[in-house]
């Protein structure tokens, strides 16, 4: 099948193409340079006047796993209110804050997204998480395996195991869980909560293992780097949501000693203690540090107003936040020796001082961070807002006048604490394409996605250029997934199945001797059953497993 996309205005930052009018050819799901001599075009789309980008990639979205299912079970009213008919409710093709798998795939595709990555894959629950994500239509997917509070790793740190041993364990986890990256949540804090600690600062020791979050970060950032994994360690820092946590965030940037690191939902970690209410914006300091530290990237975790649900592996902080639940219900879980989770429904209000200032803080970080290759568009779905709010967020970033109008509706005390209206910057289409396509693909390690170059997967989104950027990004004209037309005029017209992306660095397999003894003594699951086989994920024809390149063990360079 040979397809020609004619005369669109292309934004492809991976190849420095900024609004160039050009043709794109697709053969058998891949972008090609040009047809062979005398080759017939099977289908042509006239895209003159249209905006063409690669399919968008959400590099941090909670779309699979135990906490997502808990959120669905906790919020039946969310599914009832979003169902347009009785039949919708019966088939579970609904849900707003915690949508069904079907709804997740449809709503993402209808906005022009072709990939989404679950950022908190509990290793002991990896099989269920992956199988759930395999039930999401259209989207490519993958997960970041959670380490840093698991008993085996903390025992290694406490015993002063050398870095090579830690690297082998990290690589083993990636193989066993079919993950594409490593995540740490409240480093050491999920575990410390099990020993009745209710907070954990960067240099405070876990009372049981006598290991600090700083040691956790240093060992894991180094392991990820030396194994050649494209995505840096994905860090949910200590003290999420705590006034004054901006100091923890700045210290965390320095704690990794120059190794690449990605700080996730950084808005929730950018709070000061100024003012009468002892809550203020630390956005300027965080953005300044991001601009300075080229080894650090971040996604924002923007909050937007309305009902949602917070779902996190950070049971320590979710316990602290459970008193603010709306509606008033919550679930906190410990998951064997591995991890934990907490699910707390929440409603953000523009007249609430803290919520309004959180909204402004996220936008300040977006607008003050200079390099769009190191800042990423997320709401930490569903924690800050459902992913369906992305078109609205894009308009806030691209339209200063609209942003200022929204600002005037905020709590007045919050307005007085923010400098948002003094920031003139408006994001361009090229910068949006970096944050949501090229930059995201590069960060995660998707070598053939996020761009429109020859050989790339034909994940392509076409928009009608519209000064109302929210309307533009909410309803693309066409979305192609691996060369197949899946969305026309903002509606799914064909269901396909994406791929699971993973990475498999080399490691010394003799580590399994000690791991087997550990599993036999402490776990309720056999070590071999713990491992997720690629064939399990490919069974039933719902996509395939794609192993992305790991560069192999490497030493840090200056």
Coordinates of C-alpha atoms in Angstrom, one line a residue:
X1 CA 0.0 0.0 0.0
X2 CA 1.5 3.3 -1.1
X3 CA 0.1 6.5 0.3
X4 CA 0.9 10.1 -0.6
X5 CA 0.3 13.0 1.7
X6 CA 0.4 16.0 -0.5
X7 CA 1.4 19.6 0.3
X8 CA 1.1 19.8 4.0
X9 CA 3.0 22.2 6.2
X10 CA 5.3 19.9 8.1
X11 CA 6.7 20.4 11.6
X12 CA 9.4 17.7 12.3
X13 CA 11.9 19.0 14.8
X14 CA 13.9 15.8 14.7
X15 CA 14.9 16.9 11.2
X16 CA 14.8 20.7 11.8
X17 CA 11.8 21.1 9.6
X18 CA 9.7 24.1 10.8
X19 CA 6.6 24.6 8.7
X20 CA 8.0 23.5 5.4
X21 CA 5.5 22.6 2.7
X22 CA 6.3 19.1 1.4
X23 CA 5.0 15.7 0.4
X24 CA 5.2 12.6 2.5
X25 CA 5.2 9.1 1.1
X26 CA 4.2 6.0 3.1
X27 CA 4.7 2.4 2.1
X28 CA 3.6 -0.6 4.2
X29 CA 3.5 1.5 7.4
X30 CA 6.9 3.2 7.0
X31 CA 7.9 6.6 5.6
X32 CA 9.9 6.4 2.4
X33 CA 11.8 9.0 0.4
X34 CA 9.9 8.7 -2.8
X35 CA 8.1 6.0 -4.9
X36 CA 10.0 3.7 -7.2
X37 CA 9.9 4.5 -10.9
X38 CA 6.5 3.6 -12.3
X39 CA 5.1 2.8 -8.8
X40 CA 1.4 3.6 -8.5
X41 CA 0.0 5.7 -5.7
X42 CA -2.8 3.7 -4.0
X43 CA -4.2 6.6 -1.9
X44 CA -3.5 10.4 -2.0
X45 CA -4.6 12.9 0.6
X46 CA -4.6 16.6 -0.3
X47 CA -3.1 18.3 2.8
X48 CA -2.6 21.8 1.3
X49 CA -3.0 24.3 4.1
X50 CA -2.9 21.6 6.8
X51 CA -0.4 21.2 9.6
X52 CA 1.4 17.9 9.7
X53 CA 3.2 16.4 12.7
X54 CA 4.3 13.0 13.8
X55 CA 1.8 11.2 16.1
X56 CA 2.0 12.7 19.6
X57 CA 3.6 10.7 22.5
X58 CA 2.6 11.0 26.1
X59 CA 5.7 10.0 28.0
X60 CA 4.0 10.0 31.4
X61 CA 0.4 8.8 31.8
X62 CA -1.2 6.4 34.3
X63 CA -3.1 4.1 31.9
X64 CA -2.4 0.6 33.3
X65 CA -1.9 -1.3 36.5
X66 CA -3.4 -1.9 39.9
X67 CA -3.9 1.7 41.0
X68 CA -5.7 2.6 37.7
X69 CA -8.1 -0.3 38.3
X70 CA -8.6 0.8 41.9
X71 CA -9.5 4.3 40.7
X72 CA -12.0 2.9 38.3
X73 CA -13.6 0.8 41.0
X74 CA -13.7 3.7 43.4
X75 CA -15.4 6.1 41.0
X76 CA -18.5 4.4 39.5
X77 CA -20.0 7.9 39.3
X78 CA -17.2 8.9 36.9
X79 CA -18.2 6.2 34.5
X80 CA -21.9 6.9 34.8
X81 CA -21.5 10.7 34.2
X82 CA -19.3 10.2 31.1
X83 CA -21.5 7.5 29.5
X84 CA -23.6 9.1 26.7
X85 CA -26.1 6.2 26.8
X86 CA -27.1 3.1 28.7
X87 CA -25.2 1.0 26.1
X88 CA -22.1 3.0 26.6
X89 CA -22.2 2.4 30.4
X90 CA -22.8 -1.3 29.9
X91 CA -19.9 -1.9 27.6
X92 CA -17.7 0.3 29.9
X93 CA -16.5 2.4 27.0
X94 CA -16.5 5.4 29.3
X95 CA -14.8 7.1 32.2
X96 CA -13.3 10.6 32.4
X97 CA -10.7 10.7 35.2
X98 CA -10.1 7.0 35.1
X99 CA -11.3 5.9 31.6
X100 CA -11.6 2.3 30.5
X101 CA -9.0 0.8 28.2
X102 CA -11.3 1.3 25.2
X103 CA -12.0 4.9 26.0
X104 CA -8.3 5.6 26.7
X105 CA -7.3 4.4 23.2
X106 CA -10.1 6.2 21.4
X107 CA -9.7 9.5 23.2
X108 CA -6.0 9.6 22.8
X109 CA -6.2 8.8 19.1
X110 CA -8.9 11.3 18.5
X111 CA -6.5 14.0 19.8
X112 CA -3.6 12.8 17.5
X113 CA -1.7 10.7 20.1
X114 CA -0.3 7.4 19.0
X115 CA 1.8 6.4 22.1
X116 CA 1.5 6.5 25.9
X117 CA 3.8 5.3 28.6
X118 CA 2.8 4.1 32.1
X119 CA 5.3 5.6 34.5
X120 CA 4.8 3.4 37.6
X121 CA 5.0 -0.3 36.6
X122 CA 5.1 -2.3 39.8
X123 CA 7.4 -5.2 38.9
X124 CA 5.4 -7.8 40.9
X125 CA 2.3 -6.6 39.0
X126 CA 3.9 -6.1 35.6
X127 CA 2.0 -8.9 33.8
X128 CA -1.4 -7.5 34.7
X129 CA -0.3 -3.9 33.8
X130 CA 1.0 -5.0 30.4
X131 CA -2.0 -7.1 29.6
X132 CA -4.3 -4.2 30.5
X133 CA -2.3 -1.8 28.3
X134 CA -2.4 -4.4 25.5
X135 CA -6.2 -4.0 25.7
X136 CA -5.9 -0.3 24.8
X137 CA -6.6 0.1 21.1
X138 CA -4.4 2.0 18.6
X139 CA -1.7 3.3 21.1
X140 CA 1.9 2.1 21.3
X141 CA 2.7 1.7 25.0
X142 CA 5.4 0.8 27.5
X143 CA 6.2 1.1 31.2
X144 CA 8.8 2.3 33.6
X145 CA 9.6 -0.3 36.3
X146 CA 9.5 1.0 39.9
X147 CA 12.6 0.5 42.0
X148 CA 14.2 2.3 44.9
X149 CA 11.8 1.1 47.7
X150 CA 12.0 -2.6 46.9
X151 CA 13.5 -4.8 49.7
X152 CA 16.1 -6.6 47.5
X153 CA 17.5 -3.3 46.2
X154 CA 17.6 -1.7 49.6
X155 CA 19.4 -4.7 51.0
X156 CA 22.0 -4.3 48.3
X157 CA 22.6 -0.7 49.2
X158 CA 22.7 -1.5 52.9
X159 CA 25.3 -4.3 52.3
X160 CA 27.4 -1.8 50.2
X161 CA 27.1 -4.0 47.0
X162 CA 29.3 -2.7 44.2
X163 CA 27.8 -0.7 41.3
X164 CA 28.1 -3.6 38.8
X165 CA 25.9 -5.8 41.0
X166 CA 23.3 -3.1 41.2
X167 CA 23.5 -2.6 37.4
X168 CA 22.9 -6.3 36.9
X169 CA 19.8 -6.2 39.1
X170 CA 18.4 -3.2 37.3
X171 CA 18.9 -4.9 33.9
X172 CA 17.3 -8.1 35.2
X173 CA 14.3 -6.1 36.3
X174 CA 14.0 -4.6 32.8
X175 CA 14.1 -8.0 31.2
X176 CA 11.7 -9.5 33.8
X177 CA 9.1 -6.8 33.5
X178 CA 9.4 -6.0 29.8
X179 CA 9.9 -2.3 30.8
X180 CA 11.5 0.5 28.8
X181 CA 12.8 2.5 31.7
X182 CA 13.3 2.7 35.5
X183 CA 11.2 4.8 37.8
X184 CA 11.8 5.7 41.5
X185 CA 8.9 7.1 43.6
X186 CA 9.7 9.0 46.7
X187 CA 13.2 7.3 46.8
X188 CA 13.1 4.9 49.8
X189 CA 9.9 6.6 51.1
X190 CA 7.4 3.9 50.1
X191 CA 9.5 1.4 52.0
X192 CA 10.0 3.8 55.0
X193 CA 6.3 4.2 55.3
X194 CA 6.1 0.5 56.1
X195 CA 8.3 1.2 59.1
X196 CA 6.0 3.9 60.3
X197 CA 8.0 6.9 58.9
X198 CA 5.6 9.5 57.7
X199 CA 8.1 11.7 55.8
X200 CA 11.6 11.2 54.3
X201 CA 13.9 14.0 53.3
X202 CA 16.8 13.6 50.8
X203 CA 19.4 12.9 53.4
X204 CA 17.3 11.3 56.0
X205 CA 17.9 7.6 56.5
X206 CA 15.3 4.8 56.3
X207 CA 15.1 3.6 59.9
X208 CA 15.3 -0.1 58.9
X209 CA 18.0 -0.1 56.2
X210 CA 20.0 3.0 57.2
X211 CA 19.9 4.1 53.6
X212 CA 19.1 7.7 52.4
X213 CA 17.1 8.8 49.3
X214 CA 20.3 10.4 48.0
X215 CA 22.1 7.0 48.0
X216 CA 19.1 5.5 46.1
X217 CA 19.2 8.3 43.5
X218 CA 22.9 8.1 43.0
X219 CA 23.0 4.3 42.5
X220 CA 20.0 4.2 40.2
X221 CA 20.9 7.2 38.0
X222 CA 24.4 5.6 37.5
X223 CA 22.9 2.2 36.8
X224 CA 20.6 3.5 34.1
X225 CA 23.3 5.5 32.5
X226 CA 25.9 2.8 32.5
X227 CA 23.5 0.2 31.1
X228 CA 22.9 2.6 28.1
X229 CA 19.2 3.0 28.7
X230 CA 17.9 5.9 26.6
X231 CA 15.4 7.2 29.2
X232 CA 17.2 8.6 32.3
X233 CA 16.1 7.6 35.7
X234 CA 12.5 8.8 36.0
X235 CA 12.3 10.5 39.4
X236 CA 9.2 11.2 41.5
X237 CA 11.0 13.1 44.3
X238 CA 10.6 13.2 48.0
X239 CA 8.1 15.5 49.7
X240 CA 5.6 15.7 46.9
X241 CA 3.0 18.5 47.6
X242 CA 4.7 19.8 50.7
X243 CA 5.2 23.6 51.1
X244 CA 8.9 24.3 50.9
X245 CA 9.7 21.2 48.8
X246 CA 11.4 23.4 46.1
X247 CA 14.5 23.1 48.2
X248 CA 14.3 19.3 48.0
X249 CA 13.9 19.5 44.3
X250 CA 16.9 21.7 43.8
X251 CA 19.0 19.4 46.0
X252 CA 17.8 16.4 44.1
X253 CA 19.1 18.0 40.8
X254 CA 22.6 18.2 42.5
X255 CA 22.4 14.9 44.2
X256 CA 22.7 12.9 40.9
X257 CA 26.3 14.2 40.4
X258 CA 25.9 15.1 36.7
X259 CA 24.2 11.9 35.6
X260 CA 21.1 12.3 33.4
X261 CA 17.9 12.4 35.3
X262 CA 14.3 13.1 34.5
X263 CA 12.2 14.8 37.2
X264 CA 8.5 14.0 36.8
X265 CA 5.4 16.1 37.6
X266 CA 7.8 18.8 38.8
X267 CA 4.9 21.3 39.4
X268 CA 4.0 19.2 42.5
X269 CA 7.7 19.7 43.7
X270 CA 8.0 23.4 43.2
X271 CA 6.4 25.0 46.3
X272 CA 7.9 27.7 48.5
X273 CA 6.8 28.9 52.0
X274 CA 6.5 32.7 51.4
X275 CA 3.4 34.8 52.2
X276 CA 0.9 34.7 55.0
X277 CA -0.3 31.3 54.0
X278 CA 3.2 29.8 53.9
X279 CA 2.6 28.6 50.4
X280 CA 4.2 30.2 47.3
X281 CA 5.6 29.5 43.9
X282 CA 9.1 28.1 43.5
X283 CA 8.7 28.0 39.7
X284 CA 11.4 30.6 39.0
X285 CA 14.0 28.8 41.0
X286 CA 13.2 25.5 39.4
X287 CA 13.2 26.8 35.9
X288 CA 16.5 28.6 36.5
X289 CA 18.0 25.3 37.7
X290 CA 16.6 23.4 34.7
X291 CA 18.1 26.0 32.4
X292 CA 21.4 25.6 34.2
X293 CA 21.6 21.8 34.6
X294 CA 21.7 20.3 31.1
X295 CA 21.6 16.8 32.5
X296 CA 18.1 17.3 33.9
X297 CA 14.8 17.1 32.1
X298 CA 11.3 17.4 33.5
X299 CA 7.7 17.0 32.7
X300 CA 5.3 19.5 34.4
X301 CA 2.3 17.6 35.7
X302 CA 0.0 20.6 35.1
X303 CA -3.1 20.8 37.2
X304 CA -6.4 22.0 35.5
X305 CA -9.6 22.6 37.3
X306 CA -12.3 20.0 37.8
X307 CA -12.9 16.6 39.2
X308 CA -10.1 14.0 38.9
X309 CA -8.5 11.2 40.9
X310 CA -4.9 11.1 42.2
X311 CA -3.3 7.7 41.7
X312 CA 0.3 7.2 42.8
X313 CA 2.8 4.7 44.0
X314 CA 3.7 7.2 46.7
X315 CA 1.6 5.7 49.5
X316 CA 3.4 7.9 52.1
X317 CA 2.2 11.2 50.5
X318 CA -1.2 9.8 49.5
X319 CA -1.7 8.9 53.2
X320 CA -1.0 12.6 54.0
X321 CA -3.3 13.8 51.3
X322 CA -6.2 11.5 52.0
X323 CA -7.8 14.0 54.3
X324 CA -8.4 16.2 51.3
X325 CA -10.2 13.5 49.3
X326 CA -13.2 14.7 47.3
X327 CA -15.4 12.6 47.4
X328 CA -14.3 11.4 50.8
X329 CA -12.8 8.0 50.1
X330 CA -9.3 6.6 49.5
X331 CA -7.3 3.4 49.2
X332 CA -3.8 2.8 50.4
X333 CA -1.9 -0.4 49.6
X334 CA 1.4 -2.2 50.3
X335 CA 2.5 -4.5 47.5
X336 CA 4.6 -7.4 48.8
X337 CA 8.3 -6.4 49.1
X338 CA 8.1 -4.2 46.0
X339 CA 6.1 -1.0 46.2
X340 CA 2.8 0.5 47.2
X341 CA 0.1 2.7 45.9
X342 CA -2.5 5.3 47.0
X343 CA -5.7 6.4 45.3
X344 CA -7.4 9.6 46.4
X345 CA -10.1 11.4 44.4
X346 CA -9.7 15.1 44.2
X347 CA -11.4 18.2 42.8
X348 CA -9.3 21.2 41.8
X349 CA -11.0 24.6 42.2
X350 CA -10.0 27.9 40.6
X351 CA -11.3 29.8 43.7
X352 CA -9.2 27.7 46.1
X353 CA -5.9 29.6 46.9
X354 CA -3.7 26.5 46.8
X355 CA -5.2 25.0 43.6
X356 CA -5.1 28.3 41.8
X357 CA -1.5 28.8 42.7
X358 CA -0.7 25.3 41.6
X359 CA -2.2 26.1 38.2
X360 CA 0.0 29.2 37.9
X361 CA 3.1 27.4 39.1
X362 CA 2.9 24.8 36.4
X363 CA 2.5 27.3 33.6
X364 CA 5.3 29.4 35.0
X365 CA 7.6 26.4 34.8
X366 CA 6.6 25.7 31.2
X367 CA 7.1 29.3 30.1
X368 CA 10.4 30.0 32.1
X369 CA 12.2 26.8 31.0
X370 CA 14.1 27.7 27.9
X371 CA 14.8 24.4 26.2
X372 CA 11.6 22.6 24.9
X373 CA 13.7 19.4 24.4
X374 CA 14.0 19.1 28.2
X375 CA 10.4 20.0 29.3
X376 CA 7.4 17.9 28.5
X377 CA 3.7 18.4 28.3
X378 CA 1.9 16.3 30.9
X379 CA -0.9 16.6 33.5
X380 CA 0.4 13.4 35.3
X381 CA -2.9 11.9 34.1
X382 CA -5.1 11.6 36.1
X383 CA -3.4 13.3 39.0
X384 CA -3.3 16.9 37.7
X385 CA -6.1 16.5 35.2
X386 CA -7.3 13.9 32.7
X387 CA -5.3 13.7 29.5
X388 CA -8.3 14.8 27.5
X389 CA -7.5 18.4 28.8
X390 CA -4.3 18.5 26.7
X391 CA -5.8 20.7 23.9
X392 CA -6.8 23.3 26.6
X393 CA -3.3 23.2 28.1
X394 CA -1.7 23.7 24.7
X395 CA -3.8 26.8 24.1
X396 CA -2.7 28.2 27.5
X397 CA 0.9 27.8 26.4
X398 CA 0.4 29.2 22.9
X399 CA -2.0 32.1 23.6
X400 CA -1.0 34.7 26.2
X401 CA -4.2 36.7 25.9
X402 CA -6.3 33.5 26.6
X403 CA -3.9 32.6 29.5
X404 CA -4.3 36.1 31.0
X405 CA -8.1 35.8 30.7
X406 CA -8.1 32.5 32.6
X407 CA -5.8 34.0 35.2
X408 CA -8.3 36.8 36.0
X409 CA -10.8 34.1 37.2
X410 CA -8.4 32.7 39.9
X411 CA -8.5 33.2 43.6
X412 CA -7.4 36.8 44.1
X413 CA -4.8 35.9 46.8
X414 CA -3.2 33.4 44.4
X415 CA -3.1 36.0 41.6
X416 CA -1.1 38.3 44.0
X417 CA 1.4 35.5 44.5
X418 CA 2.1 34.8 40.8
X419 CA 4.1 36.5 38.1
X420 CA 2.4 34.6 35.3
X421 CA 0.9 37.6 33.5
X422 CA 4.4 39.3 33.3
X423 CA 5.7 36.4 31.1
X424 CA 5.3 37.2 27.4
X425 CA 6.3 33.9 26.0
X426 CA 4.0 32.0 23.7
X427 CA 4.9 28.5 22.5
X428 CA 5.2 28.0 18.7
X429 CA 3.9 25.0 16.7
X430 CA 7.5 23.9 16.3
X431 CA 8.0 23.9 20.1
X432 CA 4.8 22.0 20.7
X433 CA 6.0 19.4 18.2
X434 CA 9.2 19.1 20.2
X435 CA 7.5 18.7 23.6
X436 CA 4.9 16.2 22.4
X437 CA 6.7 14.4 19.6
X438 CA 10.4 14.6 18.8
X439 CA 11.6 15.4 22.4
X440 CA 9.3 12.8 23.9
X441 CA 10.5 10.1 21.5
X442 CA 14.1 10.9 22.1
X443 CA 13.7 10.9 25.9
X444 CA 11.9 7.6 26.0
X445 CA 14.2 6.0 23.4
X446 CA 11.8 5.4 20.5
X447 CA 14.2 5.6 17.7
X448 CA 11.6 5.2 14.9
X449 CA 8.8 7.3 16.4
X450 CA 8.2 11.0 17.0
X451 CA 9.6 12.1 13.6
X452 CA 8.7 12.0 9.9
X453 CA 12.0 11.0 8.5
X454 CA 12.7 8.2 6.0
X455 CA 12.4 4.8 7.7
X456 CA 10.3 6.1 10.6
X457 CA 7.0 4.5 11.6
X458 CA 4.1 6.3 9.8
X459 CA 2.5 7.6 12.9
X460 CA 1.2 10.9 11.5
X461 CA -1.3 13.5 12.6
X462 CA -2.9 16.2 10.4
X463 CA -4.6 19.3 11.8
X464 CA -6.5 22.2 10.2
X465 CA -4.6 25.4 11.3
X466 CA -6.8 27.3 13.7
X467 CA -6.0 30.4 15.8
X468 CA -8.0 28.7 18.5
X469 CA -5.4 26.1 19.4
X470 CA -7.6 24.2 21.7
X471 CA -10.1 23.5 18.9
X472 CA -7.2 22.7 16.6
X473 CA -5.5 20.1 18.8
X474 CA -8.8 18.6 20.0
X475 CA -9.9 17.4 16.6
X476 CA -7.3 16.4 14.0
X477 CA -8.4 15.9 10.4
X478 CA -6.5 12.6 10.0
X479 CA -4.5 10.3 12.3
X480 CA -2.4 7.5 10.8
X481 CA -1.1 4.7 12.9
X482 CA 1.6 2.6 11.2
X483 CA 0.4 3.9 7.9
X484 CA -3.3 3.1 8.5
X485 CA -5.9 5.8 8.7
X486 CA -7.4 5.4 12.2
X487 CA -9.0 8.8 12.8
X488 CA -10.9 11.1 10.4
X489 CA -12.4 14.5 11.5
X490 CA -11.7 13.7 15.1
X491 CA -13.5 10.3 15.1
X492 CA -12.0 6.8 15.2
X493 CA -12.7 5.1 11.9
X494 CA -10.6 2.0 12.3
X495 CA -9.3 0.1 15.3
X496 CA -5.7 -1.2 15.2
X497 CA -3.3 -2.4 17.8
X498 CA -0.1 -0.7 18.8
X499 CA 3.2 -2.2 20.0
X500 CA 4.8 -2.7 23.5
X501 CA 8.2 -1.0 23.6
X502 CA 10.9 -2.4 25.9
X503 CA 14.7 -2.3 26.4
X504 CA 16.9 -5.3 27.2
X505 CA 20.5 -4.3 28.3
X506 CA 23.1 -7.1 28.9
X507 CA 23.7 -8.3 32.4
X508 CA 25.5 -11.1 34.3
X509 CA 22.8 -13.8 34.5
X510 CA 24.5 -15.4 37.5
X511 CA 22.6 -12.8 39.6
X512 CA 19.6 -15.2 39.3
X513 CA 21.1 -17.7 41.7
X514 CA 20.8 -15.2 44.6
X515 CA 17.5 -13.8 43.3
X516 CA 16.0 -17.3 43.3
X517 CA 17.0 -17.8 46.9
X518 CA 15.5 -14.5 47.8
X519 CA 12.2 -15.2 46.0
X520 CA 11.9 -18.6 47.6
X521 CA 12.4 -17.1 51.1
X522 CA 10.4 -13.8 50.9
X523 CA 8.0 -13.7 47.9
X524 CA 4.7 -15.4 47.4
X525 CA 5.5 -15.6 43.7
X526 CA 8.1 -18.0 42.1
X527 CA 10.9 -16.1 40.3
X528 CA 10.1 -17.7 37.0
X529 CA 6.5 -16.7 37.3
X530 CA 7.6 -13.1 38.1
X531 CA 9.0 -12.8 34.6
X532 CA 6.8 -11.5 31.8
X533 CA 7.3 -13.3 28.5
X534 CA 7.0 -11.3 25.3
X535 CA 4.8 -14.0 23.8
X536 CA 2.2 -13.3 26.5
X537 CA 1.9 -9.7 25.3
X538 CA 1.7 -10.7 21.7
X539 CA -0.9 -13.4 22.2
X540 CA -4.3 -12.7 20.5
X541 CA -2.8 -10.4 17.9
X542 CA -3.0 -7.2 19.9
X543 CA 0.3 -5.8 18.9
X544 CA 3.9 -6.9 19.1
X545 CA 6.9 -6.3 21.4
X546 CA 9.6 -4.0 20.0
X547 CA 13.0 -4.0 21.7
X548 CA 14.5 -0.6 21.5
X549 CA 18.3 -0.2 21.5
X550 CA 20.4 -0.1 24.7
X551 CA 23.8 1.3 24.1
X552 CA 25.5 -1.1 26.4
X553 CA 27.6 -0.3 29.5
X554 CA 29.3 3.0 29.4
X555 CA 31.3 5.3 31.6
X556 CA 30.3 8.8 32.5
X557 CA 31.9 11.5 30.4
X558 CA 32.7 15.0 31.6

